[in-house]
Amino acid sequence: MSHAAAKTASPAGRTRDPFLLLAVPSLLLLGMLFALPIAFLLLKSFRDADGALSVAGYIAFFSDPYMLTALRRTIVIAFETTLLTLVLGYPTAFALARARGFVQTCILIAMILPLSVGVIVKAFAWSIVFRSDGVINKTLLGLGIIDEPLRLLFTETALVIGAANIFLPFMVLPIYAVIRQINPNLGPAAATLGAGPFFRFFRVTLPLTLPGVVAGAAFVFSMAVSMYVIPNLIVGERSQMLSMLIARSFLYLRDEQMGSTMSAVLLVIAAMIVIASSIILKRLSGRQA
Amino acid sequence: MNTRPPQGECGMYLDVKGITKSYRDNTVLDKLDFSVLKGELVSLLGPSGCGKTTLLRMVAGLVSADSGTIRLAEREVTTLPAHRRNVSVVFQNYALFPHLNVRENVGFGLSARGMTKAQQKVPVEEALALVRMEQYADRPISALSGGQQQRVAVARALVVAPDLLLLDEPFSALDRKLRETMQVELKALLRSRGITAVFVTHDQEEALAVSDRIAVMNAGRIEQYGGPMDLYSKPATSFVLDFVGMSMRLAGTVKSAEGRLLRISTAYGDITAPGNFIAGARVLVGVRPELISPGLPQGSPEATNRVTATLSDVMCLGAKTLIYGAASGDDCLVCEESGAYAIGLPSAGSPVTFGWRVEDTLVYPAEHRQ
Ligand SMILES: Nc1ncnc2c1ncn2[C@@H]1O[C@H](COP(=O)(O)OP(=O)(O)OP(=O)(O)O)[C@@H](O)[C@H]1O
Ligand SMILES: [Mg+2]
């Protein structure tokens, strides 16, 4: 791959950037380990047990109320998780951008360190917190806010809180990266033009941080919609998400068509979110270009 | 030059009194007093880090004062937040909103005051016409040159009819030629609209060009505040002498004081100067170079000073020529002749005499020098 060879003109008449070649190794890896298997999976969803072409899997999926409930639950939980990480992460990103030196380092470490602790460890740690005799219940009881222990473990609320905890850095970091790009004089400029705090936030801060919010939300949603270990450990069999049903189909029921079909549905949801977010991002940056 | 005499206390439009500001143990502004008359164009001139931006942001309401008061247009505004002061700022890097186009940027202040897009149309068009940017109204900010961005920033600041306009080094991002054009344009614009404005700059030529009065700042204080001519011909301190314009500078010691006349010994011979110092005082002698002539000046010998040195350099700058003598330490021997004065001049290495009138000699205490 010589430099000169890379500089051939594309059909559009523009010279290709030879630096694009730098992405080749990772694209190869992704292609072999992601795109190909996924393509096989998609193909499988259109084949019945005898290998004949059929859409029976999709018909079965979309006509089964249990499956549709699981689909809706999966989307709702992913959405709630995204919303919670946004509500918690947006102010955190500002604090992180505003802080200096030691404090900033502390927040950054607090964001990144939990990523290095395995999900399983964290999930078991929560079960200690969420138990009926766990820290939360003990505190609430002690303060007299509740009379009997709340049922926290094995609820979807606990799942959303736990998932938000895990995915929080993926919301905070993109927003933080965007905030750092913003000229710090824009707020003061808006203020001297007569804009009060609300006006400044909605007309300057929010529009300028929106690209970070969209990127973070796309990250978190696509990870939350397909999470498997966290719901398994927190809610278990009580409320199934699609990912758990997929595992059940492949591992226990040996129903490869249904498993592939559900995988395809999940993939389409995630793909739609990613595509939608990149379109929005392009629109947003288009306004600034 | 249009220099308005300062009026009495009650005439002050902007009145900053006893302002102090420290960050940790770093005192940035030190019991500073500063005032501006209505319609005046004033420059804050000073070296980097002397507190110009801090003072400007304080007047705008973006930085709080540790102590002291700020009054603007008969109002006490010391603790009023920025968005209620009606003070517009043109920031050094313009701080235009990247997500808004030119028209929306200019209309921002009007939106903040609750005006609809339709109500804004006329004033925004007017403001854009004022800075000759009408044809760029729908452009995104990133598609503008530095000079165009500066015009948009000025239009955005003026459209809200501010009580006071503050400009933080508004020309520093422009190249020299454009900078001079913009200085002339902006000065004419502000004059024609009767706007009161404070420019921050560390470029003395810019300060002399755009303002009625100049406040020379140093280390959190105002060293001298006056018209450009006052500042240049009667610098109050050696700092001002140094910072505004060029000067011949000689370190010396007072040998004797007879009435108002001092006899001062320097490394290049004794000179006479007016001043109030006791014998033995270490002083700095300053003279503006255009008041010095190479060779013997006309006039009686008692009324003139002359020092002789070796000619070290001649610099022809077009409209003027600078002649340097070899000097030791912090001293600087220089005189200025108008025009391309090269004819008949002794070449480098030959002796040259600098002569000037006694009354043009400025004397400052030596320890004032930084
Ligand atoms: N937020 C801050 N925290 C700590 N120190 C500050 C802060 N803002 C300014 N300073 C200090 O105050 C001093 C004056 O700063 P200021 O920005 O007013 O200088 P300036 O005269 O505008 O300089 P320049 O010509 O370089 O812009 C500097 O020493 C600076 O380090
Ligand atoms: Mg500054």
XYZ file of C-alpha atoms and ligand atoms in Angstrom:
691
model
C 0.000 0.000 0.000
C 2.249 2.772 -1.169
C 1.399 6.371 -0.569
C 1.386 7.141 -4.292
C -0.946 4.297 -5.140
C -3.394 5.489 -2.528
C -3.593 8.904 -4.112
C -5.531 7.707 -7.154
C -8.490 9.811 -8.145
C -11.856 8.363 -7.296
C -14.619 8.304 -9.951
C -16.037 11.485 -8.447
C -12.828 13.195 -9.546
C -11.703 13.952 -5.992
C -8.454 12.643 -4.587
C -8.975 10.137 -1.789
C -7.350 10.925 1.493
C -4.588 8.316 1.970
C -5.137 8.590 5.733
C -8.386 6.679 5.290
C -6.180 3.605 4.880
C -5.412 3.862 8.579
C -8.890 2.522 9.284
C -8.334 -0.630 7.191
C -7.076 -2.947 9.986
C -9.965 -2.177 12.311
C -12.462 -2.387 9.465
C -11.082 -5.824 8.559
C -11.466 -6.985 12.140
C -15.001 -5.635 12.335
C -15.835 -7.198 8.972
C -14.596 -10.665 9.930
C -15.897 -10.781 13.476
C -19.020 -8.673 13.216
C -20.418 -8.113 9.729
C -19.995 -11.667 8.454
C -21.521 -13.474 11.462
C -24.338 -10.940 11.550
C -25.010 -11.510 7.872
C -25.221 -15.262 8.514
C -27.553 -14.607 11.392
C -29.826 -12.460 9.249
C -29.881 -15.116 6.566
C -30.781 -17.706 9.175
C -33.777 -15.726 10.299
C -35.230 -16.256 6.830
C -34.768 -20.051 6.849
C -36.909 -22.640 8.582
C -35.622 -25.766 10.315
C -35.251 -27.580 6.956
C -33.240 -24.760 5.446
C -36.053 -23.522 3.152
C -36.623 -19.789 2.684
C -39.465 -18.480 4.852
C -40.628 -15.472 6.828
C -42.337 -17.726 9.341
C -39.978 -16.573 12.072
C -41.047 -12.959 11.660
C -44.722 -13.882 11.473
C -44.366 -15.933 14.635
C -42.508 -13.140 16.398
C -44.897 -10.332 15.535
C -48.014 -12.394 16.261
C -46.867 -13.635 19.664
C -48.132 -11.279 22.434
C -45.399 -12.522 24.783
C -42.717 -11.545 22.258
C -44.320 -8.163 21.615
C -44.475 -7.488 25.343
C -40.809 -8.382 25.633
C -40.018 -6.102 22.671
C -41.933 -3.222 24.182
C -40.357 -3.813 27.596
C -36.886 -3.894 26.039
C -37.425 -0.578 24.263
C -39.011 1.065 27.306
C -36.187 -0.039 29.616
C -33.550 1.113 27.128
C -35.360 4.437 26.787
C -35.681 4.919 30.550
C -32.028 4.021 31.030
C -31.026 6.570 28.385
C -33.215 9.226 29.986
C -31.797 8.562 33.441
C -28.175 8.675 32.222
C -28.993 11.942 30.437
C -30.567 13.521 33.513
C -27.615 12.464 35.670
C -24.909 12.827 33.057
C -25.676 16.260 31.591
C -24.952 18.232 34.775
C -22.039 15.902 35.544
C -20.455 16.716 32.183
C -20.672 20.433 33.039
C -19.172 19.882 36.465
C -16.378 17.907 34.837
C -15.715 20.661 32.286
C -15.879 23.360 34.949
C -13.669 21.620 37.506
C -9.918 22.115 37.487
C -6.924 20.098 38.582
C -7.491 17.628 41.404
C -11.298 17.804 41.426
C -11.466 17.253 37.675
C -9.149 14.272 37.912
C -11.331 12.824 40.674
C -14.520 13.134 38.629
C -12.816 11.653 35.569
C -11.540 8.705 37.584
C -14.969 8.246 39.163
C -16.348 8.100 35.617
C -13.801 5.756 34.114
C -12.785 3.453 36.968
C -16.161 1.658 37.237
C -15.769 0.725 33.564
C -12.834 -1.423 34.545
C -14.801 -3.264 37.229
C -16.631 -6.115 35.569
C -20.395 -5.900 35.185
C -20.850 -9.050 37.245
C -18.972 -7.625 40.205
C -21.053 -4.463 40.044
C -24.323 -6.310 39.671
C -23.596 -8.420 42.735
C -22.623 -5.304 44.613
C -26.008 -3.766 43.819
C -27.886 -6.792 44.995
C -26.377 -6.021 48.405
C -27.631 -2.448 48.156
C -31.057 -3.287 46.749
C -31.891 -6.253 49.042
C -34.880 -5.942 51.358
C -32.382 -5.678 54.232
C -29.977 -3.695 52.051
C -28.575 -0.211 52.540
C -31.365 1.628 50.729
C -34.176 -0.010 52.614
C -32.386 0.331 55.946
C -31.817 4.036 55.346
C -35.394 4.712 54.269
C -36.745 2.718 57.208
C -34.426 4.460 59.614
C -35.517 7.887 58.352
C -39.127 6.816 58.766
C -39.899 7.461 55.108
C -41.251 3.931 54.657
C -42.846 1.516 57.124
C -41.888 -1.751 55.508
C -39.001 -2.643 53.184
C -39.484 -1.777 49.521
C -39.144 -4.495 46.982
C -36.201 -3.229 44.924
C -34.286 -6.222 43.723
C -35.861 -8.023 40.768
C -37.753 -4.887 39.705
C -37.436 -2.973 36.479
C -36.702 0.168 38.494
C -33.634 -1.488 39.928
C -32.661 -2.617 36.450
C -32.901 0.916 35.016
C -30.930 2.356 37.928
C -28.275 -0.323 37.649
C -27.986 -0.007 33.884
C -27.797 3.791 34.140
C -24.972 3.376 36.614
C -23.032 1.225 34.159
C -23.691 3.340 31.086
C -23.312 6.771 32.707
C -19.740 7.368 31.406
C -20.934 6.784 27.855
C -23.310 9.719 28.278
C -20.990 12.001 30.246
C -17.866 11.695 28.112
C -19.326 12.694 24.707
C -21.139 15.665 26.288
C -17.976 16.655 28.143
C -15.983 16.451 24.899
C -18.461 18.815 23.222
C -18.524 21.277 26.127
C -14.745 21.539 25.976
C -15.007 22.693 22.369
C -17.348 25.568 23.229
C -15.810 29.035 23.387
C -16.054 29.983 27.099
C -16.916 33.573 26.170
C -20.231 32.624 24.538
C -22.107 32.554 27.845
C -20.725 35.926 28.950
C -21.422 37.316 25.458
C -25.060 36.212 25.721
C -25.320 37.695 29.220
C -24.023 41.103 28.144
C -26.597 41.058 25.335
C -29.311 40.901 27.984
C -29.916 37.146 28.134
C -30.798 35.802 31.580
C -29.802 32.303 32.761
C -32.806 30.493 31.208
C -32.488 32.211 27.862
C -28.761 31.513 27.841
C -29.301 27.848 28.577
C -32.001 27.222 25.992
C -30.590 29.426 23.219
C -26.856 28.894 23.623
C -25.796 26.067 25.930
C -28.378 23.466 24.962
C -28.092 23.842 21.164
C -24.306 23.776 21.360
C -24.201 20.664 23.564
C -26.893 18.828 21.591
C -24.364 16.932 19.432
C -22.873 15.438 22.604
C -26.324 14.568 23.929
C -27.301 12.841 20.679
C -24.051 10.882 20.524
C -24.288 9.885 24.197
C -27.942 8.896 23.885
C -27.193 6.766 20.819
C -24.369 5.015 22.683
C -26.396 4.341 25.790
C -29.599 3.350 24.015
C -27.934 0.893 21.656
C -26.052 -0.683 24.562
C -29.098 -0.749 26.839
C -31.402 -2.236 24.241
C -29.114 -5.237 23.858
C -27.815 -5.638 27.429
C -27.890 -9.183 28.745
C -25.798 -9.665 31.844
C -27.252 -6.728 33.801
C -30.935 -7.706 33.473
C -30.004 -11.335 34.095
C -28.385 -10.457 37.388
C -30.825 -7.813 38.560
C -34.253 -8.978 37.417
C -33.529 -12.555 36.410
C -36.349 -14.506 34.809
C -39.098 -12.232 36.109
C -39.152 -9.783 33.249
C -37.458 -10.960 30.135
C -35.740 -8.632 27.700
C -35.188 -9.566 24.080
C -31.540 -10.393 24.611
C -32.473 -12.960 27.239
C -35.092 -14.506 24.981
C -32.497 -14.729 22.221
C -30.121 -16.593 24.498
C -32.944 -18.887 25.574
C -33.836 -19.679 21.964
C -30.298 -20.556 21.001
C -29.162 -22.274 24.177
C -32.212 -24.086 25.511
C -34.912 -24.214 22.879
C -32.509 -24.743 19.987
C -34.903 -22.664 17.884
C -32.332 -21.003 15.667
C -34.841 -19.300 13.410
C -36.637 -17.566 16.291
C -33.290 -16.660 17.884
C -32.033 -15.178 14.623
C -35.308 -13.354 14.054
C -35.172 -11.703 17.468
C -31.512 -10.838 16.898
C -32.459 -9.245 13.582
C -35.210 -7.186 15.244
C -32.811 -6.025 17.930
C -30.200 -5.200 15.321
C -32.652 -3.144 13.294
C -33.639 -1.134 16.373
C -30.015 -0.415 17.251
C -29.174 0.379 13.624
C -32.105 2.781 13.371
C -30.944 4.609 16.488
C -27.374 4.886 15.226
C -28.444 6.024 11.753
C -30.971 8.498 13.136
C -28.393 9.951 15.508
C -25.782 10.333 12.800
C -28.326 12.092 10.587
C -29.200 14.441 13.455
C -25.516 15.040 14.162
C -24.908 15.876 10.521
C -27.835 18.298 10.557
C -26.541 19.948 13.732
C -23.008 20.346 12.451
C -24.356 21.386 9.049
C -25.869 24.435 10.703
C -22.498 25.329 12.152
C -20.410 24.583 9.067
C -7.240 66.138 18.252
C -10.598 66.217 19.966
C -9.813 66.276 23.651
C -12.697 67.076 25.955
C -11.806 68.495 29.325
C -12.904 66.294 32.218
C -16.007 67.680 33.897
C -16.944 67.759 37.566
C -17.776 64.663 39.603
C -21.489 64.791 38.824
C -20.860 64.635 35.066
C -19.359 61.136 35.222
C -21.249 58.693 33.051
C -19.270 55.644 34.083
C -17.703 55.999 37.503
C -15.547 53.233 38.923
C -14.373 53.946 42.477
C -11.865 52.144 44.671
C -12.164 48.816 42.883
C -10.015 46.008 44.255
C -9.854 42.475 42.925
C -7.574 39.647 43.982
C -7.236 36.057 42.903
C -5.757 34.232 45.874
C -2.826 36.474 46.842
C -2.520 38.009 43.364
C -3.923 41.544 43.465
C -5.139 42.186 39.924
C -6.863 45.538 40.507
C -5.657 47.746 43.316
C -8.059 50.462 44.628
C -8.565 51.578 41.080
C -10.522 54.708 40.096
C -11.697 55.210 36.538
C -14.371 57.345 34.947
C -15.755 58.091 31.511
C -17.897 60.984 30.273
C -20.974 60.504 28.150
C -20.106 60.120 24.484
C -16.413 59.718 25.187
C -14.168 57.135 23.525
C -11.615 55.962 26.067
C -8.760 53.473 25.818
C -7.374 51.287 28.567
C -3.753 50.888 27.595
C -1.289 48.684 29.390
C 1.052 45.709 29.195
C -0.184 42.131 29.219
C -1.509 41.009 32.592
C -1.975 44.494 34.058
C -5.703 43.884 34.617
C -7.356 45.546 31.591
C -9.631 42.634 30.764
C -10.496 42.153 34.414
C -11.565 45.802 34.726
C -13.577 45.557 31.514
C -15.357 42.378 32.597
C -16.081 43.965 35.946
C -17.762 46.947 34.302
C -19.755 44.491 32.166
C -20.837 42.534 35.257
C -18.957 39.345 34.369
C -16.503 39.548 37.264
C -17.382 40.640 40.781
C -15.349 43.226 42.689
C -13.881 42.504 46.135
C -14.540 46.112 47.113
C -15.411 49.413 45.486
C -18.380 50.710 43.531
C -19.375 51.063 39.890
C -21.947 53.615 38.734
C -23.249 53.797 35.191
C -25.714 56.331 33.785
C -26.797 57.511 37.250
C -27.322 53.928 38.431
C -25.363 51.982 40.998
C -24.567 48.740 39.160
C -21.861 47.187 41.342
C -23.832 44.017 42.083
C -26.201 44.055 39.100
C -25.837 40.895 36.946
C -24.496 41.346 33.421
C -27.807 40.769 31.680
C -29.416 43.720 33.485
C -26.651 46.269 32.928
C -27.230 47.119 29.267
C -23.493 47.123 28.657
C -22.460 45.483 25.367
C -19.096 43.824 24.929
C -17.120 43.076 21.783
C -14.890 40.198 22.860
C -11.343 39.682 21.695
C -12.222 36.588 19.637
C -15.682 38.095 18.941
C -17.533 35.202 20.667
C -20.116 34.939 17.905
C -22.641 32.115 18.306
C -21.509 29.323 15.949
C -24.970 27.730 15.769
C -26.604 30.926 14.544
C -26.158 32.735 11.238
C -25.180 36.394 10.905
C -28.741 37.709 11.156
C -29.553 35.538 14.181
C -26.338 36.575 15.893
C -27.143 40.252 15.447
C -30.734 39.672 16.563
C -29.740 37.695 19.682
C -29.883 40.644 22.069
C -33.277 41.653 20.696
C -34.601 38.095 21.140
C -33.332 38.178 24.712
C -35.390 41.349 25.176
C -38.478 39.479 23.971
C -38.702 40.821 20.426
C -40.101 38.500 17.750
C -38.258 37.759 14.506
C -40.629 40.146 12.695
C -39.994 42.956 15.170
C -36.244 42.417 14.864
C -36.128 42.628 11.097
C -35.765 46.394 10.731
C -33.230 47.035 13.527
C -31.135 44.026 12.486
C -31.057 45.194 8.868
C -30.068 48.657 10.056
C -27.285 47.349 12.245
C -25.958 45.174 9.422
C -26.074 48.159 7.048
C -24.145 50.200 9.600
C -21.225 47.772 9.374
C -21.825 47.120 5.657
C -22.646 43.444 6.109
C -26.201 43.413 4.641
C -25.309 40.941 1.916
C -23.952 38.438 4.435
C -27.075 38.269 6.607
C -27.812 34.606 5.905
C -24.237 33.326 6.075
C -23.097 30.977 8.813
C -20.435 32.509 11.066
C -17.789 30.022 9.956
C -18.018 31.393 6.400
C -16.833 34.865 7.437
C -13.349 36.370 7.445
C -11.886 37.824 10.635
C -12.764 41.391 9.628
C -16.325 40.381 8.755
C -16.732 38.575 12.072
C -15.560 41.704 13.819
C -18.197 43.771 12.028
C -20.899 41.290 13.000
C -19.742 41.443 16.624
C -19.965 45.246 16.519
C -23.423 45.135 14.912
C -24.597 42.610 17.510
C -23.322 44.835 20.320
C -24.829 48.053 18.930
C -28.269 46.812 17.887
C -29.440 46.664 21.517
C -28.662 50.386 22.026
C -26.288 49.802 24.944
C -25.594 52.443 27.587
C -21.925 51.601 27.227
C -19.884 49.672 24.682
C -16.806 47.771 25.839
C -14.280 46.408 23.359
C -11.534 43.991 24.414
C -8.702 44.265 21.891
C -11.228 44.306 19.054
C -8.610 44.640 16.329
C -5.913 42.296 17.565
C -6.932 39.407 15.301
C -6.764 41.536 12.146
C -3.776 42.230 9.952
C -2.214 45.673 10.135
C -3.857 47.175 7.066
C -7.359 45.969 7.927
C -6.823 46.993 11.533
C -6.158 50.590 10.531
C -9.213 50.675 8.282
C -11.433 49.217 10.986
C -10.115 51.653 13.588
C -11.056 54.627 11.439
C -14.440 53.131 10.540
C -15.373 52.151 14.071
C -14.330 55.482 15.514
C -16.478 57.331 12.952
C -19.397 54.991 13.614
C -19.285 55.377 17.395
C -18.908 59.164 17.080
C -21.824 59.501 14.689
C -24.090 57.587 17.049
C -22.833 59.297 20.185
C -21.867 56.000 21.783
C -19.770 55.913 24.938
C -17.090 53.276 24.529
C -14.073 51.844 26.309
C -11.409 50.082 24.234
C -8.903 47.741 25.775
C -5.601 47.588 23.947
C -1.942 47.035 24.535
C -1.057 48.806 21.295
C -0.254 52.449 22.010
C -0.740 53.531 18.391
C -4.212 52.063 18.455
C -4.994 53.870 21.692
C -3.745 57.163 20.259
C -5.744 56.591 17.065
C -9.156 55.702 18.469
C -9.602 57.544 21.722
C -10.353 60.931 23.267
C -8.621 59.919 26.466
C -6.255 57.138 27.385
C -5.897 55.487 30.763
C -2.453 53.936 31.035
C -2.637 50.930 33.360
C 0.191 49.208 35.131
C -0.014 46.410 37.686
C -3.656 46.948 38.584
C -3.509 50.754 38.805
C -4.046 53.627 36.441
C -0.744 55.497 36.126
C -2.069 58.374 34.067
C -5.349 59.315 32.483
C -5.501 62.036 29.892
C -5.668 63.104 26.279
C -3.183 61.578 23.844
C -1.117 64.786 23.655
C -0.939 65.159 27.464
C 0.161 61.592 27.821
C 2.820 61.946 25.189
C 4.269 65.317 26.076
C 3.813 65.207 29.860
C 4.121 61.585 30.964
C 3.324 61.495 34.683
C 5.602 58.555 35.431
C 8.576 56.872 33.825
C 6.267 53.940 33.068
C 4.072 56.165 30.905
C 7.148 57.710 29.293
C 8.254 54.199 28.392
C 4.930 52.756 27.364
C 3.597 55.610 25.246
C 5.894 56.535 22.394
C 9.673 56.357 22.181
C 12.098 58.259 24.352
C 15.742 58.919 25.025
C 16.410 57.558 28.518
C 19.443 58.182 30.681
C 20.102 57.095 34.250
C 21.634 59.855 36.339
C 22.317 61.327 39.764
C 21.325 64.816 40.895
C 24.517 66.788 41.622
C 22.910 69.990 42.725
C 19.485 71.610 42.829
C 19.266 75.397 42.333
C 15.680 76.518 42.606
C 13.745 74.591 39.990
C 16.804 73.676 37.964
C 18.694 70.441 38.561
C 22.212 69.599 37.568
C 22.345 65.888 36.742
C 25.375 63.786 35.971
C 24.978 60.966 33.465
C 27.361 58.543 31.823
C 27.598 60.938 28.865
C 28.176 64.205 30.697
C 26.220 66.613 32.865
C 22.848 67.983 31.863
C 20.404 70.528 33.219
C 16.723 69.809 33.779
C 13.714 71.296 35.538
C 12.448 69.296 38.531
C 12.122 68.877 42.282
C 14.761 66.530 43.596
C 17.333 66.741 46.334
C 21.018 66.466 45.592
C 22.148 62.853 45.503
C 18.836 61.490 44.250
C 19.062 58.822 41.578
C 16.891 59.795 38.630
C 15.833 58.781 35.171
C 16.059 61.455 32.484
C 13.756 61.206 29.490
C 13.424 63.215 26.275
C 11.131 62.617 23.309
C 13.322 61.849 20.298
C 11.735 64.365 17.923
C 12.722 67.156 20.336
C 16.373 66.196 20.000
C 18.532 67.151 17.059
C 21.754 65.536 15.989
C 24.495 68.117 16.147
C 24.202 71.431 17.937
C 20.719 72.816 18.512
C 20.014 76.481 18.044
C 19.600 78.669 21.115
C 21.761 79.833 23.972
C 24.143 77.226 25.442
C 22.600 77.659 28.924
C 19.151 76.657 27.632
C 20.350 73.515 25.899
C 21.640 70.113 26.887
C 24.036 68.138 24.794
C 25.593 64.735 25.154
C 28.100 63.147 22.819
C 28.332 59.486 21.950
C 29.439 57.203 19.166
C 26.907 56.883 16.370
C 25.756 53.261 16.394
C 22.874 53.036 13.945
C 20.694 55.006 11.572
C 17.243 53.679 10.803
C 15.267 55.181 7.968
C 11.558 54.460 8.533
C 10.217 56.403 5.579
C 8.500 59.367 7.173
C 11.185 59.613 9.830
C 14.752 58.621 10.507
C 16.038 57.404 13.890
C 19.627 58.034 14.857
C 21.025 55.891 17.685
C 24.076 56.511 19.825
C 25.953 53.726 21.588
C 24.640 53.554 25.169
C 25.403 51.446 28.215
C 23.035 49.592 30.542
C 19.354 50.509 30.268
C 20.172 53.859 28.714
C 18.930 54.653 25.242
C 20.335 57.449 23.111
C 18.091 58.224 20.188
C 16.865 61.158 18.184
C 14.373 61.457 15.414
C 14.497 63.537 12.254
C 11.551 63.883 9.922
C 11.945 62.591 6.392
C 14.679 60.400 4.995
C 17.537 62.156 6.734
C 20.594 60.380 5.552
C 22.371 63.070 3.642
C 25.421 64.556 5.287
C 25.227 62.281 8.282
C 28.412 60.962 9.804
C 28.769 57.226 9.334
C 28.480 54.703 12.176
C 31.449 54.843 14.525
C 31.980 58.578 14.306
C 31.010 60.807 17.221
C 27.542 62.343 17.278
C 26.126 65.040 19.540
C 22.508 64.944 20.725
C 21.156 68.335 21.676
C 17.812 69.419 23.154
C 16.273 72.239 25.114
C 16.468 72.145 28.901
C 12.711 72.683 29.224
C 12.014 69.531 27.185
C 13.892 67.366 29.685
C 11.730 65.082 31.853
C 13.040 63.744 35.178
C 11.632 60.827 37.195
C 12.755 59.062 40.327
C 14.921 56.116 39.277
C 13.213 53.454 41.422
C 9.990 53.955 39.465
C 11.504 52.203 36.513
C 10.384 48.640 36.063
N -10.005 33.830 36.761
C -8.754 34.149 37.148
N -8.123 33.440 38.103
C -6.882 33.753 38.509
N -6.159 34.757 38.013
C -6.720 35.512 37.051
C -8.048 35.249 36.565
N -8.340 36.160 35.610
C -7.251 36.946 35.511
N -6.285 36.569 36.365
C -4.973 37.211 36.528
O -5.183 38.585 36.596
C -4.161 39.296 35.943
C -4.755 40.291 34.972
O -5.431 39.594 33.954
P -6.155 40.348 32.772
O -6.775 39.321 31.904
O -7.055 41.401 33.328
O -4.926 41.029 32.038
P -4.910 41.921 30.722
O -4.425 43.261 31.132
O -6.221 41.858 30.037
O -3.793 41.199 29.869
P -3.728 40.897 28.301
O -3.255 42.139 27.638
O -2.703 39.810 28.223
O -5.088 40.465 27.874
C -3.267 38.256 35.308
O -2.116 38.130 36.107
C -4.070 36.998 35.344
O -3.229 35.891 35.515
Mg -6.905 40.935 28.215
